[in-house]
XYZ file of C-alpha atoms in Angstrom:
509
model
C 116.148 71.040 93.269
C 116.328 67.139 94.102
C 116.513 67.572 98.011
C 113.257 69.254 97.891
C 111.798 66.661 95.690
C 112.835 63.975 98.217
C 111.723 66.037 101.104
C 108.412 66.594 99.120
C 107.957 62.637 98.920
C 108.825 62.086 102.642
C 106.336 64.575 103.812
C 103.581 62.922 101.628
C 104.627 60.137 102.879
C 104.554 60.939 106.530
C 100.804 62.634 105.787
C 99.634 59.421 104.064
C 100.671 57.328 107.383
C 99.180 59.652 109.505
C 95.336 59.423 107.464
C 95.558 55.937 107.437
C 96.093 55.813 111.183
C 93.259 58.528 111.464
C 90.697 56.107 109.894
C 90.561 53.887 112.689
C 88.966 53.992 116.011
C 89.610 56.273 118.556
C 89.818 56.916 122.675
C 86.521 55.913 124.099
C 84.380 55.666 121.075
C 81.013 54.364 122.137
C 81.692 54.018 125.941
C 79.703 56.259 128.083
C 79.458 58.280 130.441
C 82.926 59.925 129.862
C 83.755 58.530 126.690
C 87.494 59.687 126.238
C 90.228 62.204 124.727
C 87.945 62.595 121.488
C 85.056 63.717 123.818
C 87.310 65.798 125.733
C 88.293 67.835 122.740
C 85.125 67.866 121.873
C 83.470 69.462 124.982
C 86.417 71.893 125.307
C 84.976 73.056 121.913
C 80.958 73.632 123.558
C 82.680 75.209 126.559
C 85.002 77.769 124.966
C 82.480 78.845 122.199
C 79.113 78.618 124.455
C 80.740 80.505 128.037
C 82.149 83.364 128.415
C 86.211 83.270 128.897
C 85.855 84.055 132.767
C 83.902 80.877 133.195
C 85.964 78.556 130.941
C 88.141 77.555 134.163
C 85.572 77.588 136.574
C 82.941 74.963 137.726
C 79.546 76.064 136.937
C 75.996 74.781 136.293
C 77.009 75.238 132.606
C 80.637 73.885 132.958
C 81.048 70.518 135.300
C 84.702 70.395 135.502
C 84.369 66.459 136.663
C 82.963 66.032 132.752
C 86.411 66.718 131.093
C 86.913 70.275 132.435
C 89.513 72.239 130.904
C 92.693 71.681 132.261
C 95.137 72.774 129.826
C 96.794 76.558 129.369
C 95.455 79.528 127.285
C 96.466 78.409 124.143
C 94.870 75.503 124.136
C 91.665 77.086 125.011
C 91.996 79.400 122.169
C 92.464 76.517 119.984
C 89.505 74.843 120.890
C 87.373 77.983 120.243
C 88.903 78.498 116.905
C 88.034 74.712 115.678
C 84.743 75.198 117.518
C 84.038 78.480 115.350
C 84.479 76.591 112.289
C 82.542 73.331 113.853
C 79.554 76.050 114.279
C 79.439 76.670 110.527
C 79.440 72.931 109.511
C 76.992 71.563 112.164
C 75.857 73.649 115.277
C 74.828 70.317 116.994
C 78.356 69.564 117.404
C 78.998 72.118 119.864
C 75.681 72.466 121.389
C 75.863 73.392 125.056
C 74.780 70.099 127.186
C 73.194 68.397 124.346
C 75.925 67.578 122.290
C 77.658 65.272 124.991
C 79.249 62.149 123.604
C 78.094 63.173 119.917
C 79.466 60.501 117.231
C 78.876 60.986 113.897
C 81.330 60.097 110.784
C 81.410 63.521 109.634
C 82.026 64.894 113.037
C 84.756 62.322 113.148
C 86.073 63.609 109.815
C 86.100 67.114 110.887
C 88.064 66.136 114.328
C 90.771 63.904 112.424
C 91.080 67.060 110.143
C 91.743 69.612 112.719
C 94.563 67.270 114.106
C 95.777 66.674 110.659
C 96.083 70.444 110.057
C 97.590 71.354 113.146
C 100.502 68.759 112.441
C 100.665 70.153 108.996
C 100.810 73.947 110.050
C 103.274 73.719 113.146
C 105.259 70.213 113.443
C 106.207 69.179 110.243
C 107.648 72.583 108.930
C 109.369 72.734 112.015
C 110.930 69.062 111.549
C 111.773 70.195 107.570
C 113.284 73.044 108.502
C 115.437 71.567 111.422
C 116.755 68.852 109.136
C 117.763 71.319 106.325
C 119.489 73.256 109.061
C 121.843 70.575 110.356
C 125.637 71.554 109.509
C 127.839 69.447 107.926
C 125.398 66.584 106.875
C 124.768 65.489 103.370
C 121.476 65.846 101.621
C 120.555 62.253 101.707
C 121.371 62.338 105.664
C 118.917 65.196 105.818
C 116.257 63.565 104.357
C 116.731 60.169 106.233
C 116.385 62.052 109.309
C 113.244 63.892 108.176
C 111.858 60.656 106.725
C 112.588 58.795 110.218
C 111.518 61.668 112.690
C 107.951 62.077 110.795
C 107.675 58.163 110.892
C 108.171 58.254 114.705
C 105.311 55.726 115.732
C 104.466 56.904 119.236
C 103.487 60.634 118.017
C 101.587 59.456 115.080
C 99.460 56.699 117.232
C 98.751 59.280 120.117
C 97.819 62.237 118.226
C 95.883 60.535 114.960
C 95.394 57.169 116.613
C 94.339 57.389 120.203
C 93.346 61.182 119.459
C 94.797 63.024 122.376
C 94.162 66.686 122.701
C 95.667 69.262 122.931
C 97.769 68.177 120.130
C 101.144 67.103 120.679
C 102.337 68.097 117.792
C 101.830 71.429 118.466
C 103.630 72.024 121.760
C 106.226 69.841 120.517
C 106.194 71.654 117.204
C 106.535 75.229 118.917
C 109.491 73.651 121.040
C 111.068 72.516 117.809
C 110.746 75.909 116.362
C 112.625 77.213 119.345
C 115.433 74.591 118.630
C 115.561 76.079 115.037
C 115.760 79.627 116.076
C 118.738 78.648 118.551
C 120.867 77.094 116.038
C 120.271 80.519 113.926
C 121.278 82.424 117.110
C 117.622 83.929 117.029
C 117.548 83.853 120.748
C 114.292 85.987 121.054
C 112.418 84.078 118.561
C 113.608 80.966 120.313
C 112.069 82.541 123.499
C 108.844 83.497 121.769
C 108.373 80.060 120.460
C 109.078 77.993 123.458
C 106.495 80.284 125.309
C 104.184 79.370 123.059
C 104.943 75.697 123.514
C 104.758 76.097 127.160
C 101.434 78.165 126.953
C 100.104 75.353 124.744
C 101.003 72.346 127.158
C 102.149 72.813 130.527
C 104.187 69.482 130.387
C 106.419 71.390 128.167
C 107.982 72.452 131.673
C 110.389 69.081 130.615
C 112.252 70.939 128.381
C 112.109 74.612 130.350
C 115.659 73.986 132.052
C 117.436 73.135 129.106
C 116.201 76.453 127.234
C 117.066 78.394 130.613
C 120.411 77.058 131.159
C 121.601 77.597 127.785
C 120.100 81.000 127.160
C 121.529 81.925 130.477
C 125.077 80.393 129.725
C 125.324 82.455 126.557
C 124.331 85.618 128.299
C 127.470 84.605 131.289
C 129.775 83.828 128.299
C 128.893 87.340 126.800
C 129.433 89.012 130.130
C 126.854 90.251 132.543
C 128.232 93.639 132.562
C 128.280 94.103 128.966
C 126.462 92.303 125.606
C 125.214 89.308 128.062
C 123.248 92.026 130.314
C 121.614 93.231 127.295
C 120.664 89.999 126.185
C 119.426 88.994 128.883
C 117.007 92.162 129.659
C 115.884 91.354 125.954
C 115.160 87.713 126.668
C 113.349 88.428 130.163
C 111.150 91.107 128.221
C 110.550 88.914 125.422
C 109.041 86.168 127.883
C 107.190 88.660 130.001
C 105.435 90.190 126.863
C 104.906 86.874 125.604
C 103.128 85.208 128.630
C 101.262 88.534 128.767
C 99.644 88.214 125.723
C 98.654 84.768 126.327
C 97.142 85.209 129.569
C 95.653 88.670 129.003
C 91.857 87.555 129.107
C 92.675 86.145 132.340
C 94.105 88.809 134.172
C 91.282 90.681 135.137
C 91.526 89.523 138.636
C 93.791 87.339 140.895
C 91.382 84.743 141.360
C 90.939 83.811 137.689
C 94.626 83.211 137.672
C 94.860 81.148 140.366
C 92.305 79.059 139.307
C 93.799 78.504 136.014
C 96.766 77.432 137.651
C 95.029 75.093 140.352
C 93.611 73.309 136.963
C 96.945 73.257 135.600
C 98.558 71.361 138.438
C 96.109 69.306 140.216
C 98.181 67.796 142.894
C 95.309 65.819 144.624
C 95.366 63.387 141.375
C 98.411 61.650 143.026
C 102.039 60.497 141.661
C 101.166 58.875 138.494
C 98.232 57.486 136.592
C 97.623 54.411 134.837
C 100.533 52.091 134.033
C 103.127 54.473 133.209
C 106.671 53.378 132.687
C 108.766 55.538 135.197
C 110.164 54.677 138.622
C 107.029 55.261 140.905
C 104.852 53.249 139.153
C 107.518 50.252 138.781
C 108.490 50.585 142.484
C 104.973 50.193 143.380
C 104.699 46.776 142.257
C 106.919 46.323 145.427
C 105.995 49.101 147.644
C 102.662 50.400 147.479
C 104.248 54.166 147.690
C 100.734 55.717 147.134
C 99.411 53.550 150.363
C 102.199 54.516 152.926
C 103.368 57.932 151.778
C 101.225 61.266 152.069
C 100.657 63.234 148.928
C 102.290 66.220 150.247
C 105.568 63.558 151.008
C 105.101 62.387 147.625
C 105.281 65.595 146.059
C 108.474 66.627 147.807
C 110.213 63.173 147.409
C 109.564 63.642 143.543
C 110.549 66.896 143.363
C 114.211 66.053 145.385
C 114.540 63.101 143.082
C 114.147 64.962 140.028
C 115.866 67.861 140.868
C 118.888 65.930 142.014
C 119.017 63.978 138.443
C 118.926 66.932 136.718
C 121.377 69.099 138.416
C 124.684 67.557 136.613
C 123.457 68.302 133.120
C 121.685 71.832 133.929
C 125.001 72.793 135.705
C 127.393 71.517 132.704
C 125.215 73.436 130.231
C 125.256 76.548 131.914
C 128.744 76.671 132.356
C 129.250 75.229 128.813
C 126.753 76.285 126.828
C 126.626 74.608 123.214
C 123.577 73.757 120.453
C 124.826 70.107 120.881
C 125.202 69.959 124.807
C 121.605 71.893 124.518
C 119.743 69.106 122.304
C 121.260 66.623 124.436
C 120.738 68.537 127.892
C 116.737 68.241 126.365
C 116.792 64.473 126.194
C 118.274 63.877 129.573
C 116.160 66.671 131.852
C 113.031 65.442 129.946
C 113.727 62.063 130.667
C 114.273 62.821 134.225
C 110.729 64.560 134.474
C 109.347 61.537 133.093
C 110.967 59.101 135.235
C 110.901 60.826 138.854
C 108.571 64.001 138.737
C 104.812 64.100 140.293
C 101.837 63.398 138.343
C 102.976 61.434 134.930
C 101.369 60.188 132.347
C 102.180 57.413 129.884
C 101.956 59.902 127.019
C 104.341 62.348 128.467
C 107.199 60.089 127.113
C 106.627 61.749 123.779
C 108.302 65.080 125.342
C 111.203 63.057 125.643
C 111.062 61.186 122.398
C 110.860 64.271 120.423
C 114.173 65.577 121.401
C 115.972 61.972 120.779
C 114.667 62.284 117.206
C 116.578 65.488 116.903
C 119.761 63.755 117.570
C 119.001 60.249 115.487
C 121.497 61.615 112.828
C 124.250 61.602 115.406
C 123.534 58.397 117.392
C 121.207 56.463 115.255
C 121.511 53.255 116.902
C 120.559 54.694 120.309
C 117.995 56.950 118.964
C 116.342 54.221 117.088
C 116.303 51.874 120.128
C 114.911 54.486 122.338
C 112.027 55.544 120.208
C 111.137 52.029 119.873
C 110.909 51.532 123.406
C 109.237 54.637 123.980
C 106.254 53.454 121.671
C 106.091 49.955 123.340
C 106.189 51.537 126.453
C 102.404 52.799 125.555
C 101.082 49.635 124.240
C 98.262 48.942 127.043
C 96.833 52.222 126.061
C 96.945 51.703 122.119
C 95.485 48.213 122.734
C 92.743 49.829 124.818
C 92.026 51.771 121.790
C 91.988 48.826 119.147
C 95.436 50.289 117.796
C 97.025 46.837 117.687
C 97.375 46.525 113.709
C 98.718 50.656 113.528
C 101.231 49.853 116.256
C 102.595 46.789 114.491
C 102.504 48.052 111.184
C 104.017 51.819 111.999
C 106.722 50.514 114.355
C 107.894 48.068 111.505
C 107.916 50.909 109.271
C 109.867 52.932 111.272
C 112.392 50.718 112.325
C 112.850 49.194 108.207
C 113.374 53.238 107.658
C 115.685 53.544 110.471
C 117.805 50.270 109.412
C 117.588 51.574 105.928
C 118.471 55.132 106.160
C 121.516 54.788 108.767
C 122.361 51.101 108.822
C 121.951 51.468 112.663
C 123.487 47.849 113.466
C 126.845 49.046 111.887
C 126.906 52.189 114.496
C 127.462 50.290 117.750
C 131.174 50.994 118.450
C 132.117 53.357 121.287
C 132.917 56.022 118.704
C 129.448 55.890 116.930
C 127.883 55.749 120.133
C 129.559 58.933 121.328
C 130.961 57.061 124.335
C 134.872 57.816 123.094
C 135.908 60.118 125.803
C 134.001 57.853 128.159
C 135.928 54.704 127.146
C 139.229 56.388 127.087
C 138.960 57.317 130.871
C 138.036 53.731 131.425
C 140.995 52.423 129.434
C 143.196 49.668 131.128
C 140.198 49.382 133.611
C 137.257 47.932 131.269
C 138.882 45.165 129.224
C 135.357 44.461 128.000
C 135.007 47.628 126.262
C 136.695 45.962 123.044
C 133.647 43.696 122.706
C 131.349 46.735 123.494
C 129.668 46.806 119.774
C 128.673 43.319 119.742
C 127.453 43.211 123.229
C 125.361 46.118 122.388
C 123.979 44.626 119.020
C 122.941 41.388 121.132
C 121.118 43.486 123.968
C 119.285 45.254 121.288
C 118.360 42.248 119.608
C 117.221 41.019 122.914
C 115.060 43.663 123.832
C 113.448 44.095 120.227
C 112.579 40.345 121.043
C 111.156 40.976 124.327
C 109.353 43.537 123.531
C 107.882 42.072 120.292
C 106.980 38.789 122.275
C 105.330 40.988 125.008
C 103.297 42.977 122.356
C 102.044 39.699 120.920
C 101.238 37.975 124.442
C 99.337 41.226 125.795
C 97.276 40.946 122.401
C 96.382 37.587 121.920
C 96.887 35.733 125.599
C 94.440 36.103 128.349
C 96.053 37.092 131.539
C 95.660 34.969 135.039
C 92.771 35.973 136.756
C 94.585 36.450 139.819
C 96.863 39.150 137.999
C 94.729 40.818 135.725
C 97.075 43.443 135.212
C 100.158 41.367 134.364
C 101.125 42.579 130.735
C 100.284 45.958 131.475
C 102.620 46.120 134.612
C 105.553 44.056 132.665
C 105.515 46.643 129.514
C 105.785 49.519 132.048
C 108.593 47.639 134.519
C 110.569 46.589 131.353
C 110.185 49.967 129.780
C 111.081 51.898 132.751
C 114.056 49.798 133.190
C 115.338 50.469 129.932
C 114.714 54.217 130.504
C 116.867 54.166 133.368
C 119.644 52.694 131.513
C 119.169 55.280 128.691
C 119.272 58.094 131.471
C 122.555 56.954 132.408
C 123.636 56.819 128.867
C 122.563 60.039 128.185
C 124.190 61.476 131.133
C 127.478 59.937 130.356
C 127.528 61.426 126.792
C 126.763 64.739 128.270
C 129.276 64.852 131.211
C 132.420 63.033 129.242
C 131.493 65.122 125.881
C 134.551 67.231 124.750
C 132.972 68.778 121.812
C 130.989 70.964 124.061
C 134.040 72.773 125.569
C 135.183 73.507 121.778
C 131.804 74.600 120.519
C 130.961 76.571 123.305
C 134.059 78.913 122.392
C 132.065 79.800 119.178
C 129.537 81.546 121.492
C 131.832 83.412 123.728
């Protein structure tokens, strides 16, 4: 009874923070002609309600794709249609074809904010609570602490409820989290359905696709592909096909419909990256203008090759030694590789790495907290543009305080606490400074926090030099990218040297 009371208080606190953040400004408010992500979602409601399904993804006189054309999978479009149906009942002017462009009012803002709030409450928050309750060999206090820190993660709150990005990250990430939860109970078919829903809500869930695929394939191999394994792989394949067929059914009238949707989902002509994203290509462009010297097709091939090579060790390990623990770490590593090296990355895509990191916050609280702070900091230029400085500062400090109180993270810096014991043993006799490792890590963490704090303050208060107008956004992206590269090395070391995987995968077989 006590744990439910504590969890209820945690959820109420998380909801209060979300609603408070949503009371502020939002992306593109009062900034014609394109406005921002808020207007994009309103426009998708306008399009999905007023036009037949066959026109949703096509450029027509009633659907100008250059003005926030729909570029997400079918489930996002269906979500927009449901919201539009409710909006029509409240005020038809909100979604009137053509005349509602740029519509802004307090009642409409309340409605739009509520749609995000409800999606969070129905999909994401229950998944977090049930996931934390499912953690094995974990005390009630630690389960509640994990839920509190996950639900207070500032990056997701600021983007979904402050910046107002649609489709809601909480929906696709929530579905993916349901998939992880189902896998923890060996409900592989339900997990497949949940991940198919995530992927059909937001195509960026491809960041998580390989860990799901490799883990399930590894389970099938362990069961034997001539026996139970073959039955399982057949069931999973059938489940995936049926799930996709149901999601895409209205668009399967002809091949041109399907191809047009795919063209909208994967617009290669947009380039290697957008804005000041904290990945390798954007950071390198400070020194080498990759976009100017390499053709778009070559950029695509280069990013694919680097991404594939960085994913390969983790995916092989997970397929050969499938374990739930290895799967969760693989979600982090693979998503981070996609973010750092893949094609057409947005700064908000770091959320696809951050939520898997949240799932292991009870195992490596120090490194998880550090990563989640950096991930929020990496989106600072976007948050400042939307007037979310105060919300950024308060939610970040609240999250840090929650992690310090719940996990005493500064005391969890030994090689064993950071899951580096097997790696340190392999270096024994070669690296003498490993004895002072905890002190070094704490010092680096404090230096990192200080640097992010100073740069945040300067970005908000100090005007940049006239000759270098992008000095602060570029500094944020480069510093964040360096952090992420080091985190990628760290997570891969944990995965590849993890002896627990070999023990736990025996349970699967």
